[in-house]
PDB file of C-alpha atoms in Angstrom:
ATOM      1  CA  ARG A  64      27.477 -12.360  11.838  1.00 94.00           C
ATOM      2  CA  VAL A  65      28.833 -10.659   8.735  1.00 98.00           C
ATOM      3  CA  ALA A  66      32.295  -9.183   8.279  1.00 98.00           C
ATOM      4  CA  ALA A  67      33.551  -6.761   5.633  1.00 98.00           C
ATOM      5  CA  ILE A  68      36.997  -7.096   4.126  1.00 98.00           C
ATOM      6  CA  LEU A  69      38.132  -3.955   2.332  1.00 98.00           C
ATOM      7  CA  LEU A  70      41.584  -4.234   0.781  1.00 98.00           C
ATOM      8  CA  GLU A  71      43.198  -1.161  -0.756  1.00 97.00           C
ATOM      9  CA  GLU A  72      46.673  -1.621  -2.160  1.00 94.00           C
ATOM     10  CA  ASP A  73      48.521  -3.524   0.583  1.00 96.00           C
ATOM     11  CA  ARG A  74      46.234  -2.407   3.420  1.00 98.00           C
ATOM     12  CA  ILE A  75      43.105  -3.772   5.093  1.00 99.00           C
ATOM     13  CA  LEU A  76      40.426  -1.805   6.948  1.00 98.00           C
ATOM     14  CA  LEU A  77      40.113  -2.659  10.656  1.00 98.00           C
ATOM     15  CA  VAL A  78      38.184  -1.405  13.674  1.00 97.00           C
ATOM     16  CA  ARG A  79      39.592  -1.154  17.193  1.00 95.00           C
ATOM     17  CA  GLN A  80      37.446  -2.702  19.925  1.00 91.00           C
ATOM     18  CA  ARG A  81      38.042  -5.185  22.718  1.00 83.00           C
ATOM     19  CA  LEU A  82      37.476  -8.800  21.637  1.00 79.00           C
ATOM     20  CA  ARG A  83      36.850 -11.945  23.691  1.00 75.00           C
ATOM     21  CA  ASP A  84      40.234 -13.389  22.682  1.00 74.00           C
ATOM     22  CA  GLY A  85      42.089 -10.299  23.934  1.00 78.00           C
ATOM     23  CA  ARG A  86      42.797  -8.763  20.529  1.00 82.00           C
ATOM     24  CA  MET A  87      41.992  -5.096  20.069  1.00 91.00           C
ATOM     25  CA  TRP A  88      41.589  -4.992  16.261  1.00 95.00           C
ATOM     26  CA  SER A  89      39.031  -6.803  14.117  1.00 94.00           C
ATOM     27  CA  LEU A  90      37.213  -6.748  10.819  1.00 96.00           C
ATOM     28  CA  PRO A  91      34.241  -4.384  10.635  1.00 97.00           C
ATOM     29  CA  GLY A  92      30.930  -6.216  10.839  1.00 95.00           C
ATOM     30  CA  GLY A  93      28.086  -7.315  13.026  1.00 93.00           C
ATOM     31  CA  ARG A  94      24.659  -8.872  13.231  1.00 93.00           C
ATOM     32  CA  VAL A  95      22.113  -9.191  10.461  1.00 96.00           C
ATOM     33  CA  GLU A  96      18.838  -7.387  11.161  1.00 96.00           C
ATOM     34  CA  PRO A  97      15.448  -9.085  10.570  1.00 97.00           C
ATOM     35  CA  GLY A  98      14.512  -8.951   6.882  1.00 97.00           C
ATOM     36  CA  GLU A  99      18.024  -7.891   5.839  1.00 97.00           C
ATOM     37  CA  SER A 100      20.168  -9.790   3.342  1.00 97.00           C
ATOM     38  CA  LEU A 101      23.691 -10.817   4.332  1.00 97.00           C
ATOM     39  CA  GLU A 102      25.149  -8.503   1.678  1.00 96.00           C
ATOM     40  CA  ALA A 103      23.053  -5.537   2.833  1.00 97.00           C
ATOM     41  CA  ALA A 104      24.030  -6.183   6.469  1.00 97.00           C
ATOM     42  CA  CYS A 105      27.710  -6.226   5.540  1.00 98.00           C
ATOM     43  CA  ILE A 106      27.493  -2.927   3.665  1.00 97.00           C
ATOM     44  CA  ARG A 107      25.405  -1.314   6.453  1.00 96.00           C
ATOM     45  CA  GLU A 108      27.757  -2.463   9.223  1.00 95.00           C
ATOM     46  CA  LEU A 109      30.776  -1.174   7.293  1.00 97.00           C
ATOM     47  CA  LEU A 110      29.168   2.266   6.908  1.00 96.00           C
ATOM     48  CA  GLU A 111      28.001   2.400  10.540  1.00 94.00           C
ATOM     49  CA  GLU A 112      31.361   1.349  11.980  1.00 95.00           C
ATOM     50  CA  THR A 113      33.796   3.114   9.640  1.00 96.00           C
ATOM     51  CA  GLY A 114      32.058   5.803   7.570  1.00 96.00           C
ATOM     52  CA  ILE A 115      33.001   3.979   4.347  1.00 98.00           C
ATOM     53  CA  ARG A 116      30.378   3.303   1.683  1.00 98.00           C
ATOM     54  CA  ALA A 117      30.864   0.086  -0.275  1.00 97.00           C
ATOM     55  CA  THR A 118      29.466  -1.887  -3.181  1.00 93.00           C
ATOM     56  CA  GLY A 119      30.065  -5.225  -4.811  1.00 89.00           C
ATOM     57  CA  ALA A 120      30.042  -7.453  -1.741  1.00 91.00           C
ATOM     58  CA  ARG A 121      31.431 -10.838  -2.820  1.00 95.00           C
ATOM     59  CA  MET A 122      31.328 -13.728  -0.384  1.00 96.00           C
ATOM     60  CA  LEU A 123      34.774 -14.849   0.709  1.00 97.00           C
ATOM     61  CA  TRP A 124      33.994 -17.586   3.236  1.00 97.00           C
ATOM     62  CA  VAL A 125      31.443 -19.020   5.641  1.00 97.00           C
ATOM     63  CA  GLY A 126      32.644 -20.243   9.018  1.00 97.00           C
ATOM     64  CA  GLU A 127      31.214 -20.970  12.435  1.00 96.00           C
ATOM     65  CA  ARG A 128      31.850 -20.651  16.149  1.00 91.00           C
ATOM     66  CA  LEU A 129      30.416 -23.681  17.897  1.00 89.00           C
ATOM     67  CA  ASP A 130      31.850 -22.568  21.253  1.00 86.00           C
ATOM     68  CA  ARG A 131      29.238 -19.787  21.505  1.00 84.00           C
ATOM     69  CA  ASP A 132      25.734 -20.128  22.891  1.00 86.00           C
ATOM     70  CA  PRO A 133      23.964 -20.027  20.563  1.00 88.00           C
ATOM     71  CA  PRO A 134      26.513 -21.100  17.919  1.00 88.00           C
ATOM     72  CA  LEU A 135      27.447 -18.260  15.583  1.00 91.00           C
ATOM     73  CA  LEU A 136      27.663 -18.352  11.799  1.00 94.00           C
ATOM     74  CA  HIS A 137      30.239 -15.991  10.247  1.00 96.00           C
ATOM     75  CA  VAL A 138      30.045 -14.843   6.620  1.00 98.00           C
ATOM     76  CA  ALA A 139      32.912 -12.702   5.308  1.00 98.00           C
ATOM     77  CA  PHE A 140      32.501 -10.516   2.230  1.00 98.00           C
ATOM     78  CA  GLN A 141      35.075  -8.638   0.204  1.00 98.00           C
ATOM     79  CA  VAL A 142      33.831  -5.155  -0.697  1.00 98.00           C
ATOM     80  CA  ARG A 143      34.945  -2.193  -2.819  1.00 97.00           C
ATOM     81  CA  ARG A 144      34.891   1.371  -1.542  1.00 97.00           C
ATOM     82  CA  SER A 145      32.371   3.591  -3.328  1.00 97.00           C
ATOM     83  CA  GLY A 146      32.599   6.681  -1.107  1.00 97.00           C
ATOM     84  CA  GLY A 147      32.633   8.018   2.403  1.00 96.00           C
ATOM     85  CA  ALA A 148      35.496   8.924   4.697  1.00 95.00           C
ATOM     86  CA  LEU A 149      37.021   7.127   7.678  1.00 95.00           C
ATOM     87  CA  ARG A 150      35.457   8.087  10.989  1.00 93.00           C
ATOM     88  CA  ARG A 151      34.732   6.522  14.353  1.00 85.00           C
ATOM     89  CA  PRO A 152      31.075   5.649  15.004  1.00 82.00           C
ATOM     90  CA  ASP A 153      29.118   7.440  17.714  1.00 77.00           C
ATOM     91  CA  ASN A 154      28.811   4.141  19.683  1.00 70.00           C
ATOM     92  CA  THR A 155      25.592   5.345  21.328  1.00 63.00           C
ATOM     93  CA  HIS A 156      23.956   1.920  21.461  1.00 63.00           C
ATOM     94  CA  ASP A 157      27.031  -0.319  21.601  1.00 67.00           C
ATOM     95  CA  ASP A 158      27.987  -2.486  24.573  1.00 71.00           C
ATOM     96  CA  ASN A 159      31.476  -2.828  23.082  1.00 75.00           C
ATOM     97  CA  PRO A 160      32.350   0.564  21.569  1.00 84.00           C
ATOM     98  CA  ILE A 161      34.719   1.025  18.649  1.00 92.00           C
ATOM     99  CA  SER A 162      37.599   3.289  19.650  1.00 91.00           C
ATOM    100  CA  GLY A 163      39.383   3.529  16.306  1.00 93.00           C
ATOM    101  CA  VAL A 164      39.203   2.848  12.584  1.00 96.00           C
ATOM    102  CA  ALA A 165      42.287   2.455  10.394  1.00 97.00           C
ATOM    103  CA  PHE A 166      43.757   0.988   7.255  1.00 98.00           C
ATOM    104  CA  VAL A 167      46.569  -1.318   8.386  1.00 98.00           C
ATOM    105  CA  ALA A 168      49.372  -2.601   6.178  1.00 98.00           C
ATOM    106  CA  LEU A 169      49.039  -6.341   5.570  1.00 98.00           C
ATOM    107  CA  GLY A 170      52.598  -6.748   6.825  1.00 97.00           C
ATOM    108  CA  ASP A 171      51.571  -5.198  10.172  1.00 98.00           C
ATOM    109  CA  LEU A 172      48.619  -7.498  10.931  1.00 98.00           C
ATOM    110  CA  ALA A 173      50.604  -9.675  13.348  1.00 97.00           C
ATOM    111  CA  ARG A 174      51.486  -6.568  15.386  1.00 95.00           C
ATOM    112  CA  HIS A 175      47.751  -5.873  15.592  1.00 95.00           C
ATOM    113  CA  GLY A 176      47.105  -9.275  17.185  1.00 92.00           C
ATOM    114  CA  PHE A 177      46.197 -11.355  14.138  1.00 94.00           C
ATOM    115  CA  SER A 178      47.328 -14.973  13.849  1.00 95.00           C
ATOM    116  CA  SER A 179      49.933 -16.150  11.359  1.00 97.00           C
ATOM    117  CA  ARG A 180      47.179 -18.033   9.470  1.00 97.00           C
ATOM    118  CA  PHE A 181      45.087 -14.877   9.031  1.00 97.00           C
ATOM    119  CA  CYS A 182      48.208 -12.949   7.969  1.00 97.00           C
ATOM    120  CA  GLU A 183      48.977 -15.631   5.346  1.00 97.00           C
ATOM    121  CA  LEU A 184      45.453 -15.484   3.970  1.00 97.00           C
ATOM    122  CA  ALA A 185      45.483 -11.672   3.864  1.00 98.00           C
ATOM    123  CA  GLU A 186      48.804 -11.648   1.981  1.00 97.00           C
ATOM    124  CA  ALA A 187      47.197 -14.075  -0.519  1.00 97.00           C
ATOM    125  CA  ARG A 188      44.173 -11.739  -0.771  1.00 97.00           C
ATOM    126  CA  PHE A 189      42.075 -14.546   0.771  1.00 97.00           C
ATOM    127  CA  GLU A 190      42.153 -16.564  -2.483  1.00 97.00           C
ATOM    128  CA  PRO A 191      42.740 -19.921  -0.684  1.00 96.00           C
ATOM    129  CA  VAL A 192      39.350 -19.600   1.078  1.00 97.00           C
ATOM    130  CA  ARG A 193      37.344 -17.604  -1.486  1.00 97.00           C
ATOM    131  CA  GLY A 194      33.819 -18.991  -1.801  1.00 96.00           C
ATOM    132  CA  ARG A 195      34.403 -21.798   0.703  1.00 97.00           C
ATOM    133  CA  TYR A 196      32.865 -23.174   3.843  1.00 97.00           C
ATOM    134  CA  VAL A 197      35.843 -23.136   6.230  1.00 97.00           C
ATOM    135  CA  GLY A 198      34.285 -24.832   9.278  1.00 95.00           C
ATOM    136  CA  ALA A 199      35.641 -23.514  12.565  1.00 95.00           C
ATOM    137  CA  MET A 200      36.790 -19.890  12.394  1.00 94.00           C
ATOM    138  CA  GLU A 201      40.198 -21.006  13.662  1.00 93.00           C
ATOM    139  CA  SER A 202      40.817 -22.376  10.151  1.00 94.00           C
ATOM    140  CA  VAL A 203      41.052 -18.768   8.918  1.00 95.00           C
ATOM    141  CA  GLY A 204      42.984 -17.713  11.995  1.00 92.00           C
ATOM    142  CA  LEU A 205      40.139 -15.954  13.804  1.00 90.00           C
TER     143      LEU A 205
END
């Protein structure tokens, strides 16, 4: 699974959809299609889910969820906006539809269900984990 992190000023782009842990907001992203690079998947998922075009995907971290069957590898990329406008996707083929897309102030992440660890990392612009294997996703607060 890839995830896109788009930071603009003191805000981060999130999508609203029901998650297994009960949260309603998450990072845009999804599965990699056959023959697709991780970077291309990240940029495609961001466009599909939010309407935002991006370039310059730089890997932030690699983590894993061993509690899933099969285990899931997560790769987060930081991206820069190159165009597009925020919009909700059509959700035609989604089992778990996205009901909203928004830029959220970093200081409001806890109110959107994010852990204190994730909030800390976001405030630090994810520098403490940039380019690292983080192991279990809990280590980045997800």
